[in-house]
Short mmCIF file of C-alpha atoms in Angstrom, two decimals:
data_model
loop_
_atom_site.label_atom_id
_atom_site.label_comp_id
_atom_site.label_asym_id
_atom_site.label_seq_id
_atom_site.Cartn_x
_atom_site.Cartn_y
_atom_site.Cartn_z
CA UNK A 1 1.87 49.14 99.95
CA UNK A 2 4.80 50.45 101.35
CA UNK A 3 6.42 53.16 100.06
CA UNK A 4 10.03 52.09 99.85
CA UNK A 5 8.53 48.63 98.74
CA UNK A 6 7.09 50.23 96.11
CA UNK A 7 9.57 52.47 94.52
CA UNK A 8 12.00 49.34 94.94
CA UNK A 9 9.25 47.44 92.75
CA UNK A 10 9.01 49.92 90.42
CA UNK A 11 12.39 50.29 89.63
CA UNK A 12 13.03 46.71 88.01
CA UNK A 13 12.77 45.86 84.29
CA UNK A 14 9.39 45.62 83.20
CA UNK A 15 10.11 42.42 82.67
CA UNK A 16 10.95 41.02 85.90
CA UNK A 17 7.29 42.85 87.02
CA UNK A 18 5.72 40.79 84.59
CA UNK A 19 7.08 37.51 85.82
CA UNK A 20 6.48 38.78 89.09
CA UNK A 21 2.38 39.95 87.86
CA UNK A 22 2.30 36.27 86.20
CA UNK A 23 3.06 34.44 89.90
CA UNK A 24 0.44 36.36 91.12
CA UNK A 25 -3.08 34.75 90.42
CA UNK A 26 -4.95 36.80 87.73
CA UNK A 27 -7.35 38.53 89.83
CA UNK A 28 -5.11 39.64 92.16
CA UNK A 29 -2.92 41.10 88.84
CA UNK A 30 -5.74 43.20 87.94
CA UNK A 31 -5.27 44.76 91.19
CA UNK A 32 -2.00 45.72 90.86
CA UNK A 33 -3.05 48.37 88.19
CA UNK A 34 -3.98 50.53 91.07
CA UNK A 35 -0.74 50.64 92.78
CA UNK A 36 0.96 53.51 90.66
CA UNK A 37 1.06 54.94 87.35
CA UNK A 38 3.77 53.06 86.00
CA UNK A 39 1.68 49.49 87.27
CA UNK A 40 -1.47 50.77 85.36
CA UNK A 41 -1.20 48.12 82.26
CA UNK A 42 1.69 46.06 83.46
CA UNK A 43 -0.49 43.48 84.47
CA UNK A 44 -2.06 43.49 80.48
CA UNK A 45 1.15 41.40 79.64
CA UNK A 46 0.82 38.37 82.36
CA UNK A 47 1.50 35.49 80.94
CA UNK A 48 -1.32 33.90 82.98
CA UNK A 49 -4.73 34.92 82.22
CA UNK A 50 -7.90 32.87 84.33
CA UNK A 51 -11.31 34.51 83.72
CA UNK A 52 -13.35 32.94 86.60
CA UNK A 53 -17.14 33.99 86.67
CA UNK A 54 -17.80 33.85 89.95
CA UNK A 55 -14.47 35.66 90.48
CA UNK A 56 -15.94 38.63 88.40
CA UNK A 57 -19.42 38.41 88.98
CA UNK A 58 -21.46 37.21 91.59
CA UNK A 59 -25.00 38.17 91.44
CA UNK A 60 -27.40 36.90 93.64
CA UNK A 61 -30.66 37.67 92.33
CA UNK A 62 -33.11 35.64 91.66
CA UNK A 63 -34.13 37.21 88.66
CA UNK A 64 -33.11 35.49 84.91
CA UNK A 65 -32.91 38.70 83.21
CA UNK A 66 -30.52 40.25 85.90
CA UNK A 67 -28.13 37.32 85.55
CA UNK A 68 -27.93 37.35 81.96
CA UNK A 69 -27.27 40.90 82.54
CA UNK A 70 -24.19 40.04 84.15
CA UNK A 71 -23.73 37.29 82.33
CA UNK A 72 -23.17 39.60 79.12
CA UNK A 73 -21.09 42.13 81.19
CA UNK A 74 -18.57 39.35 82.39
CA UNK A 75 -18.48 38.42 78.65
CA UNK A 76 -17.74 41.93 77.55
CA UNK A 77 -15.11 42.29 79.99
CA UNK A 78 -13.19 39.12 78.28
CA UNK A 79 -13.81 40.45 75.05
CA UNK A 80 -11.95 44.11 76.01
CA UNK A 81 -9.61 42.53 78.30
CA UNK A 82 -7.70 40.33 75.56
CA UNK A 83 -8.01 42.77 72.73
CA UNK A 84 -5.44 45.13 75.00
CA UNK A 85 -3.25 42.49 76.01
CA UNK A 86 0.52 43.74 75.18
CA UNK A 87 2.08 40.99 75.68
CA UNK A 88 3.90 38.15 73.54
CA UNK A 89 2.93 34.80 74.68
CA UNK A 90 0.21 33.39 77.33
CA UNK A 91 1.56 30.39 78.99
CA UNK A 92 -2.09 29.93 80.83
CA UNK A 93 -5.34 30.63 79.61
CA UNK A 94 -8.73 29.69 81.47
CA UNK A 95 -12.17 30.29 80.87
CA UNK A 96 -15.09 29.43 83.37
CA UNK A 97 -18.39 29.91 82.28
CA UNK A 98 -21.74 28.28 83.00
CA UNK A 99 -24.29 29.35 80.35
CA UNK A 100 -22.24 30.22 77.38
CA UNK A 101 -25.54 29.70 74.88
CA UNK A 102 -25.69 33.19 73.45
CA UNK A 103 -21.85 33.86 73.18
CA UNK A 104 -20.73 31.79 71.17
CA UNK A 105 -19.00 33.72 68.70
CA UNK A 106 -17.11 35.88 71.83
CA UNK A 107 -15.88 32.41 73.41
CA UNK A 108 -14.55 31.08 69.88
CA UNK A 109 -12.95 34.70 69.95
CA UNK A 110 -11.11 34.12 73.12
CA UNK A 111 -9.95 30.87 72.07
CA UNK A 112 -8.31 31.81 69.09
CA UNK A 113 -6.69 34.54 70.64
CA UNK A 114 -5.02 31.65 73.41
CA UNK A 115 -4.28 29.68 70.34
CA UNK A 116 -2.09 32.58 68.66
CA UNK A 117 -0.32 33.37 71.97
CA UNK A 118 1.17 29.67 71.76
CA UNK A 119 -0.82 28.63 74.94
CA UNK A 120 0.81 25.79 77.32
CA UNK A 121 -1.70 25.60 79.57
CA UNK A 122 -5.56 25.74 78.34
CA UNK A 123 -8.82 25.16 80.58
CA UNK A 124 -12.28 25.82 79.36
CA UNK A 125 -15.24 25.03 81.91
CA UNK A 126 -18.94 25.34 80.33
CA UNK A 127 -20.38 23.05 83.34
CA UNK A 128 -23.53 24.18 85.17
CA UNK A 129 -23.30 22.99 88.79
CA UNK A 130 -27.10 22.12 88.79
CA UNK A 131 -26.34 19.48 86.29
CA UNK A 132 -26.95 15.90 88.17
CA UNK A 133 -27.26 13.91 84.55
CA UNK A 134 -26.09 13.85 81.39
CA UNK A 135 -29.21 14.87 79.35
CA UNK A 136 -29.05 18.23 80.73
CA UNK A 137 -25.60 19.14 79.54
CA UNK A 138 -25.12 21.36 76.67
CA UNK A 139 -21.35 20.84 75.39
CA UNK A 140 -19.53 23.78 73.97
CA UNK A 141 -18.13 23.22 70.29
CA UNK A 142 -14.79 23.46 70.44
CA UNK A 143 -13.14 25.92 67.65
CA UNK A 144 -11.02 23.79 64.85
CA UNK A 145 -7.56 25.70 66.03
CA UNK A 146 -7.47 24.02 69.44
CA UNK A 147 -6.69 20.47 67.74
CA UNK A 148 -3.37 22.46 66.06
CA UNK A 149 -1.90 23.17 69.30
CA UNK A 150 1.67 22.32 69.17
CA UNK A 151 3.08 23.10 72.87
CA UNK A 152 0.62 21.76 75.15
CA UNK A 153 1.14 20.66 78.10
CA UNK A 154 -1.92 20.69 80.18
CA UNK A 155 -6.05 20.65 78.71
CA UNK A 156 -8.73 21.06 80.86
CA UNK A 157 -12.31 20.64 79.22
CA UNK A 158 -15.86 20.72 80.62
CA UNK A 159 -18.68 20.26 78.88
CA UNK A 160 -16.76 20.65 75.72
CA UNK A 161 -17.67 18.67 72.12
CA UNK A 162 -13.90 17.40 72.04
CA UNK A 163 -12.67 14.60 69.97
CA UNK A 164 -9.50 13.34 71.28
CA UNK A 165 -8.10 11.49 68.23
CA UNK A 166 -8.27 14.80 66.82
CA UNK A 167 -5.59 16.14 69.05
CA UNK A 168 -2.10 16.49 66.19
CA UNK A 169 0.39 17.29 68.93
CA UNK A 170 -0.19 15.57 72.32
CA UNK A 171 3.23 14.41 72.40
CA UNK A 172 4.14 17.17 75.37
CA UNK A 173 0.85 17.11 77.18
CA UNK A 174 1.82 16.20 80.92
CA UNK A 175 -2.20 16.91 82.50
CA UNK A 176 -5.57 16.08 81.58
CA UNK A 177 -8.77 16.65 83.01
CA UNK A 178 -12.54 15.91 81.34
CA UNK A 179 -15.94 16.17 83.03
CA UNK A 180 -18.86 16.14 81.55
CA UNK A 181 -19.24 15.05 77.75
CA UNK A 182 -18.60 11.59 76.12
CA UNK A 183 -15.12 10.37 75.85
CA UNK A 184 -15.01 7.07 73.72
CA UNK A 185 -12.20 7.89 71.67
CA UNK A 186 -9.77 8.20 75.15
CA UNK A 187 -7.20 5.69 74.30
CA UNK A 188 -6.52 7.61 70.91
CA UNK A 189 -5.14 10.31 73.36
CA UNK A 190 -3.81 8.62 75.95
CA UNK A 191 -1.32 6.23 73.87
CA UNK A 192 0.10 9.36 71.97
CA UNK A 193 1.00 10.65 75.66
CA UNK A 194 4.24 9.36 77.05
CA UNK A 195 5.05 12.55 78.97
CA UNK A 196 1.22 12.20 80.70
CA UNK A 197 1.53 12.67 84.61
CA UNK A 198 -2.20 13.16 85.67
CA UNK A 199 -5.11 11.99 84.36
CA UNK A 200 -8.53 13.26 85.88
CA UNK A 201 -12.05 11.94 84.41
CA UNK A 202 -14.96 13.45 85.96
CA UNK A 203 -19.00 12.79 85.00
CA UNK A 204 -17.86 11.64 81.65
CA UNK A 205 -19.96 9.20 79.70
CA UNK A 206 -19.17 5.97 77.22
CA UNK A 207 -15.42 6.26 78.87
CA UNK A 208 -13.65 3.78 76.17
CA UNK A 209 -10.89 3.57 78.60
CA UNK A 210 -9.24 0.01 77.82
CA UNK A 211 -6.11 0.11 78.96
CA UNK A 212 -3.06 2.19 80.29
CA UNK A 213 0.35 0.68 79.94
CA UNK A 214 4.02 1.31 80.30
CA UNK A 215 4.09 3.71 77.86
CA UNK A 216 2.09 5.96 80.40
CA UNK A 217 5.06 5.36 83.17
CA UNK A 218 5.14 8.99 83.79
CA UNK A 219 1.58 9.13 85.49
CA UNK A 220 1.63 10.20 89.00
CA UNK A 221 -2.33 10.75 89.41
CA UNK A 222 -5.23 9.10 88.06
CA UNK A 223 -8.45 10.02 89.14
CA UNK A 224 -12.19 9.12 88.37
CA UNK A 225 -15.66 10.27 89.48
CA UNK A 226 -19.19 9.62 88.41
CA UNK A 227 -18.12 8.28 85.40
CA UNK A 228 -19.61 5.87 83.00
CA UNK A 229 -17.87 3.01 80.78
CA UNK A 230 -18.08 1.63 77.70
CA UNK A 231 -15.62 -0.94 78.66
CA UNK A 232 -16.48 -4.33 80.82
CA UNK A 233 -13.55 -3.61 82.68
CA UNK A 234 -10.02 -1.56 82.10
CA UNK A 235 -6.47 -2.95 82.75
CA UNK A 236 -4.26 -0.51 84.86
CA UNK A 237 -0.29 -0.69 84.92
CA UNK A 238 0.23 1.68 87.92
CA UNK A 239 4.20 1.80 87.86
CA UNK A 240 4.55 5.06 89.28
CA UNK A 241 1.20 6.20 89.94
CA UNK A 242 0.77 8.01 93.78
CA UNK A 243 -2.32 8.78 93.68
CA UNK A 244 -5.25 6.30 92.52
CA UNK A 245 -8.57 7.76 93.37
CA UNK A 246 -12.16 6.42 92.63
CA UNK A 247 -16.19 7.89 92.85
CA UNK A 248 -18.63 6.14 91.24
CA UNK A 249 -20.87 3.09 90.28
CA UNK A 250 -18.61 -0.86 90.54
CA UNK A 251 -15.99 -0.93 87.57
CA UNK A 252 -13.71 -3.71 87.45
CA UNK A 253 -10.02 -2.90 87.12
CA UNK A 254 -7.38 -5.02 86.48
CA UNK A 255 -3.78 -4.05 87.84
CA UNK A 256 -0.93 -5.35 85.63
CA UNK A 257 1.31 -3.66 88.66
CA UNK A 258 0.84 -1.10 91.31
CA UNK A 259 3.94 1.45 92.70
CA UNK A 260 5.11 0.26 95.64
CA UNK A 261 5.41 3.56 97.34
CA UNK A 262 1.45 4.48 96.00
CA UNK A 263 1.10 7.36 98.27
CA UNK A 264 -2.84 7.59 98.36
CA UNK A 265 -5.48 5.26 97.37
CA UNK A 266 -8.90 6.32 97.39
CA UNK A 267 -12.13 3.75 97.18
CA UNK A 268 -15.90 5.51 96.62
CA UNK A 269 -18.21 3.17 95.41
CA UNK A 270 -21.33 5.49 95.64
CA UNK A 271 -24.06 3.99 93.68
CA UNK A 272 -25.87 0.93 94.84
CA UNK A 273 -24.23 -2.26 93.36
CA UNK A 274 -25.37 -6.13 93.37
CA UNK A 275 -24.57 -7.03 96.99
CA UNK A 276 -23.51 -10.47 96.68
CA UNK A 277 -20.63 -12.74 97.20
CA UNK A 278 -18.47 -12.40 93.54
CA UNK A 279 -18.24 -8.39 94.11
CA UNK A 280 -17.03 -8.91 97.72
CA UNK A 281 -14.86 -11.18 96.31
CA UNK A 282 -12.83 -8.94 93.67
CA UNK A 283 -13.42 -6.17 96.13
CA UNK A 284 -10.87 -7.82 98.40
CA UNK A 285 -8.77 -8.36 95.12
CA UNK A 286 -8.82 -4.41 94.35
CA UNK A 287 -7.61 -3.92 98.24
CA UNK A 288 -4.87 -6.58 97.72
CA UNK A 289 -3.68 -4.49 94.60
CA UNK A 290 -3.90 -1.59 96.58
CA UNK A 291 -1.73 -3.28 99.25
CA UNK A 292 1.30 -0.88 99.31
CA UNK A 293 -0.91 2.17 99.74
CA UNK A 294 0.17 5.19 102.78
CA UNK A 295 -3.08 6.25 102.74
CA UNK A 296 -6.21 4.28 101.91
CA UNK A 297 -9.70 6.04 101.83
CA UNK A 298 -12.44 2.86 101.82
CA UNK A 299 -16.29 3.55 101.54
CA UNK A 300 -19.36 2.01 103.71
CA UNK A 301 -20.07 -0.43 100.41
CA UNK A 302 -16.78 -1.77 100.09
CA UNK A 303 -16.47 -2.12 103.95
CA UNK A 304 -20.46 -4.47 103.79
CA UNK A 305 -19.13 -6.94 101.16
CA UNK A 306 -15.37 -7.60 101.97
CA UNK A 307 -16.27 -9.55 104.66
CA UNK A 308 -16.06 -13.22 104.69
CA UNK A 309 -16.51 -16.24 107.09
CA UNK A 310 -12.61 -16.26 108.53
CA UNK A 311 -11.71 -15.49 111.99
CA UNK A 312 -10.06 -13.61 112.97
CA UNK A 313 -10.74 -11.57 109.57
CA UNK A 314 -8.55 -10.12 106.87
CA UNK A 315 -7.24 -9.89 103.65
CA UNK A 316 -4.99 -12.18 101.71
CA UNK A 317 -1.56 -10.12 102.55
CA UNK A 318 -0.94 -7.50 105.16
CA UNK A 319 -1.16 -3.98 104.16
CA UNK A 320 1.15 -1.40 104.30
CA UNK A 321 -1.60 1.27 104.97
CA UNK A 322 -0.34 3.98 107.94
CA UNK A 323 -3.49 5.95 106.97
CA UNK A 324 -6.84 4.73 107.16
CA UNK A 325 -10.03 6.53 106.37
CA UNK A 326 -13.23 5.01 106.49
CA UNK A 327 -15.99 6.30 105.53
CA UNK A 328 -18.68 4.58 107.52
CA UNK A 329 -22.30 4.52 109.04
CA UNK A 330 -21.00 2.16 111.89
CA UNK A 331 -24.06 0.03 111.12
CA UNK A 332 -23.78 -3.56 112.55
CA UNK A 333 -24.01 -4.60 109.04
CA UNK A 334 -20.41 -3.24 108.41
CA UNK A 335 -18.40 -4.38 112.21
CA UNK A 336 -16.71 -7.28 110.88
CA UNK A 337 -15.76 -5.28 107.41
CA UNK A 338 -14.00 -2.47 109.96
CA UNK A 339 -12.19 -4.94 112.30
CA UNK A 340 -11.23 -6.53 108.96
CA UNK A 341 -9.51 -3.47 107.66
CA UNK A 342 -8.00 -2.63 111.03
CA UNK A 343 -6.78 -6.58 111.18
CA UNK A 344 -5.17 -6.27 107.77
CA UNK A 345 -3.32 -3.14 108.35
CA UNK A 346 -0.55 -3.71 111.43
CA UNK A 347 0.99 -1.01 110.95
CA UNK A 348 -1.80 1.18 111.28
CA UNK A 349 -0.70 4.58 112.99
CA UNK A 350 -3.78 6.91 111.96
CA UNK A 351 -7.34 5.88 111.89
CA UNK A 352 -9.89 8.22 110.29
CA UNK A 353 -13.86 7.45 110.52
CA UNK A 354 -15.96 9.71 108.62
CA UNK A 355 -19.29 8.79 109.53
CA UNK A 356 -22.14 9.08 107.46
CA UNK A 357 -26.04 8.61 106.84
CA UNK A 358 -27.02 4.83 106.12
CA UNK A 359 -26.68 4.28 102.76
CA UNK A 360 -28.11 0.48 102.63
CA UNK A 361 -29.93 -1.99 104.70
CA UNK A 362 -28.55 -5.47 104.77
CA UNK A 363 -31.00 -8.76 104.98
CA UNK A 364 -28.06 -10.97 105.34
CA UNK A 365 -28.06 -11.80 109.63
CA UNK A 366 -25.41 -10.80 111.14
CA UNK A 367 -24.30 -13.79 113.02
CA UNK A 368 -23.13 -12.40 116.01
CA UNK A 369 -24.72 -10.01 118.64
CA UNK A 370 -24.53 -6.22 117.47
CA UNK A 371 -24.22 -5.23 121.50
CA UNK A 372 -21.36 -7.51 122.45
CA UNK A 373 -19.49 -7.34 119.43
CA UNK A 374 -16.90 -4.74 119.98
CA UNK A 375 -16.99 -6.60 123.76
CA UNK A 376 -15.04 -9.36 122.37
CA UNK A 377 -11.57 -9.77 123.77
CA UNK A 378 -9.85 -9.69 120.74
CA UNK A 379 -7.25 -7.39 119.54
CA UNK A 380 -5.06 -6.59 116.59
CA UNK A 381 -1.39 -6.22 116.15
CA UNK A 382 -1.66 -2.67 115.27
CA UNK A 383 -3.60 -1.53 118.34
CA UNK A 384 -1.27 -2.67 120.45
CA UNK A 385 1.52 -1.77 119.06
CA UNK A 386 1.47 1.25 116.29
CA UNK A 387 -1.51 3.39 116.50
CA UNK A 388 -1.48 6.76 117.88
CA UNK A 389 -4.21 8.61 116.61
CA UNK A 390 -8.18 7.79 116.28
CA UNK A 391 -10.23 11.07 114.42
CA UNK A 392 -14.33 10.50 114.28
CA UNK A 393 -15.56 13.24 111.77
CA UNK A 394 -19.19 14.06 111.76
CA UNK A 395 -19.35 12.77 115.44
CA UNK A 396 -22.80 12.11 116.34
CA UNK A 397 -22.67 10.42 119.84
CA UNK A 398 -24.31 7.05 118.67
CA UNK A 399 -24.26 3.80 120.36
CA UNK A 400 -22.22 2.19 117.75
CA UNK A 401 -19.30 5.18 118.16
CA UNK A 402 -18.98 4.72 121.10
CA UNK A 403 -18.58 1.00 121.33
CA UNK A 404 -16.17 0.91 118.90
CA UNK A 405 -13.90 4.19 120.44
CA UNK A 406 -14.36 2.18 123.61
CA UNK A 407 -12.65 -0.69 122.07
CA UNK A 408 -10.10 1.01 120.82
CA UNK A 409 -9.22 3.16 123.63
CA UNK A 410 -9.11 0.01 126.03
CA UNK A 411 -6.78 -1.73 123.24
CA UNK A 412 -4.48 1.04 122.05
CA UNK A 413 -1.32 0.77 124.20
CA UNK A 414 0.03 3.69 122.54
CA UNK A 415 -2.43 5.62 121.19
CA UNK A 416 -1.65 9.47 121.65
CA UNK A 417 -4.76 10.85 120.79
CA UNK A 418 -8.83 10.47 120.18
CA UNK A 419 -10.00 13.53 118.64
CA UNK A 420 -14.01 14.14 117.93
CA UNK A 421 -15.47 16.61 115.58
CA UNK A 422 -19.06 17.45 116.23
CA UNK A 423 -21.27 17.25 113.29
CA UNK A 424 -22.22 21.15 112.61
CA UNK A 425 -25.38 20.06 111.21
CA UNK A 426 -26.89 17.92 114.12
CA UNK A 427 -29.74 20.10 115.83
CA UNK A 428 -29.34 21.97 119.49
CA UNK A 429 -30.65 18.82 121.45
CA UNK A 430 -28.87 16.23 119.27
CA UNK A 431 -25.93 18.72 120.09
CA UNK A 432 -26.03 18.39 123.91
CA UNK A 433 -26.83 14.54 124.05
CA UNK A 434 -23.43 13.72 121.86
CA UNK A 435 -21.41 16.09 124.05
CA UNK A 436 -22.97 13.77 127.08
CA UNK A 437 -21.44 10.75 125.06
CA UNK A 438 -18.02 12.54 124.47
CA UNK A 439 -18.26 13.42 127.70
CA UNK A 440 -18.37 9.83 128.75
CA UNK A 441 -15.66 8.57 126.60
CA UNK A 442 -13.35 10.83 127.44
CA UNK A 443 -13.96 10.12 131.60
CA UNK A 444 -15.75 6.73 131.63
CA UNK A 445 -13.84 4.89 129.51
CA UNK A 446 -11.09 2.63 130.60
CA UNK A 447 -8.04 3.50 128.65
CA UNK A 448 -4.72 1.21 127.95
CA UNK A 449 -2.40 3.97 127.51
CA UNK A 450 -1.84 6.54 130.35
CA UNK A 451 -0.90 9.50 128.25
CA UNK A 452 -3.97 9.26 125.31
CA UNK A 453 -5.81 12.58 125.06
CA UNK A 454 -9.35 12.43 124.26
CA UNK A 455 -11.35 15.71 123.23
CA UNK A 456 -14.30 16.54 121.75
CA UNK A 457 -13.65 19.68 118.67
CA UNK A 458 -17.22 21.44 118.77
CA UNK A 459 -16.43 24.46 116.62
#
């Protein structure tokens, strides 16, 4: 550091340094100890205290013994940190630790001690990331003082045993985020939460999630991923949520009302679910809920089954979508599903495939003649008249890319720009034939407007 910089520094109130120490993240606090005398334990009064293993200890041996080792070390660290903390309150406490069987008395420890300190602001992570089910997770009893906690505003809690009726004082909590240990008692929570702004479910199981109402009109986020639920279905009054974001197997979710400025939808349906005409069905319901959405993220599943037998194809009402992401094989299986979301959204301005492996084989026939299908001289209002930019992420150089950027480069009367990314992982001579198909697109392909840029990103 500068010199000047630093006697300038050192010359404020102690406590301006420790707001100042409390902006900074917490490992980079610890390194402020080093800057001059006066700096040595400044940083043992931040008010925001995050002990990250892999921040503090990141062993790569193979060995078990070696990374309990460290394991014990990191633990010790925790232990002397907070028993020389100076300071009065912590306004943000956070513990990450994968294995905590062993420690269980020094975690408890460092709970109690954010409990005294009046923490706002509490996140405990006991998650292993080479968990893939729920009979492999080991949940971390929670110590009886964290249920007293009268200023909260924010709980974060993997793989904790946490009972949320249990909770006294949620009246202030504005952020919550679970992953990984059963949740049935949700609702207990979530209707003694008016000031709740974001709520964020991950790998959770027996989710009693019934309902979230008016009450909840301060939620802004609501996320969910790999979870499972006790409930047939879950009835959603999105007021003022902007963000709406789902990963995992088919739930149905009823919308008593959706913002109408939702800034970001997003639509996952990863596991394999009963292909068959009643899912595509209230699949094109969810959409039509979804309507008002800037951004909408869609998934190859969702993009199979909302097809139906209309031409020319789409949903019940426009959408207001300017954003479009799909993730997509590009199988022939899914064509009329992507000219359906294109048809439905006129005025389209960014479109966004993210093209993946094949996820599922369709028996149903197509109908229609894979090869000629993007040949058909039919357009959409938004081609023509609003979209600027086409992305392809994981660009592989397959046929079916290419007939549908072909499409939309002869189409787009404004588009602006075609930008491919090269998949990284694709192998030397998989490498060099989809550079020959960029190649081609980008000087073979007849375009509609004269000022589109088309370029291949192979980083």
């Amino acid at each position: 550091m500068d010199s000047r910089k630093e006697t300038t520094l050192s010359s404020l109130h102690d406590a301006l340094l420790v707001q100042i120490i409390s902006n900074l993240s917490f490992k980079e606090a610890v390194t402020t100890s080093v800057l001059a005398k006066r700096w040595k334990n400044i940083y043992r009064e931040t008010k925001n205290v995050s002990f990250i293993e892999s921040e503090f200890e990141n062993s790569d041996s193979d060995s078990e013994e070696t990374e309990m080792e460290a394991r014990a070390s990191f633990v010790d660290y925790m232990v002397d940190w907070v028993s020389t903390f100076t300071g009065e309150v912590i306004e943000t406490f956070e513990v990450c630790l994968s294995k905590p069987a062993g420690f269980e008395t020094e975690i408890k420890a460092l709970i109690e001690f954010a409990v005294s300190k009046n923490v706002k602001n509490l996140g405990l992570d006991f998650s292993d990331i080479p968990w893939t089910r729920r009979n492999q997770v080991n949940v971390f009893p929670l110590p009886e003082c964290v249920y007293t906690l009268a200023n909260l505003e924010s709980l974060k809690l993997f793989a904790c045993e946490f009972i949320p009726s249990r909770l006294a004082n949620p009246g202030k909590i504005k952020s919550l985020c679970f992953g990984w240990f059963q949740l049935g008692e949700i609702m207990s929570l979530i209707a003694k939460s008016p000031l709740l702004e974001s709520l964020t479910i991950q790998r959770c199981w027996n989710v009693g999630l019934e309902m979230i109402t008016r009450d909840n009109n301060r939620l802004v986020e609501l996320v969910f991923e790999n979870c499972n639920f006790s409930t047939a279905n879950s009835t959603l009054d999105l007021t003022n949520v902007e963000i709406f974001k789902y990963i995992g197997n088919f739930h149905h979710f009823q919308f008593m009302g959706v913002n109408k400025n939702i800034e970001d939808a997003y639509l996952d349906f990863e596991a394999a679910i009963s292909l068959n005409d009643a899912s595509g069905t209230q699949l094109r319901g969810l959409l039509y809920d979804l309507k008002s959405a800037k951004k909408l993220t869609v998934c190859p599943f969702l993009i199979e089954l909302i097809k139906d037998g209309d031409e020319p194809v789409r949903l019940q009402a426009p959408m207001e979508t300017r954003d479009l992401v799909m993730i997509t094989s590009l199988q022939p299986s899914e064509f009329v599903g992507v000219r359906l979301m294109i048809n439905s959204c006129p005025e389209l301005e960014t479109l966004t495939f993210v093209t993946v492996s094949l996820r599922h084989v369709s028996n149903t026939p197509l109908g229609f003649d894979p090869n000629e299908y993007w040949n058909l001289d039919l357009t959409h209002k938004c081609v023509e008249s609003t979209l600027k930019v086409v992305e392809v992420k994981e660009f592989t150089g397959s046929m079916s890319e290419c007939q549908v950027l072909k499409y939309l480069i002869r189409y787009g009367l404004v588009l602006e720009r075609v930008d491919m990314y090269l998949w990284s992982e694709l192998d030397d001579g998989h490498k060099v034939l989809s550079r020959e198909a960029a190649y081609m697109i980008e000087n073979a392909f007849v375009r509609g407007s004269s000022g589109v840029r088309i370029e291949l990103h192979d980083d």
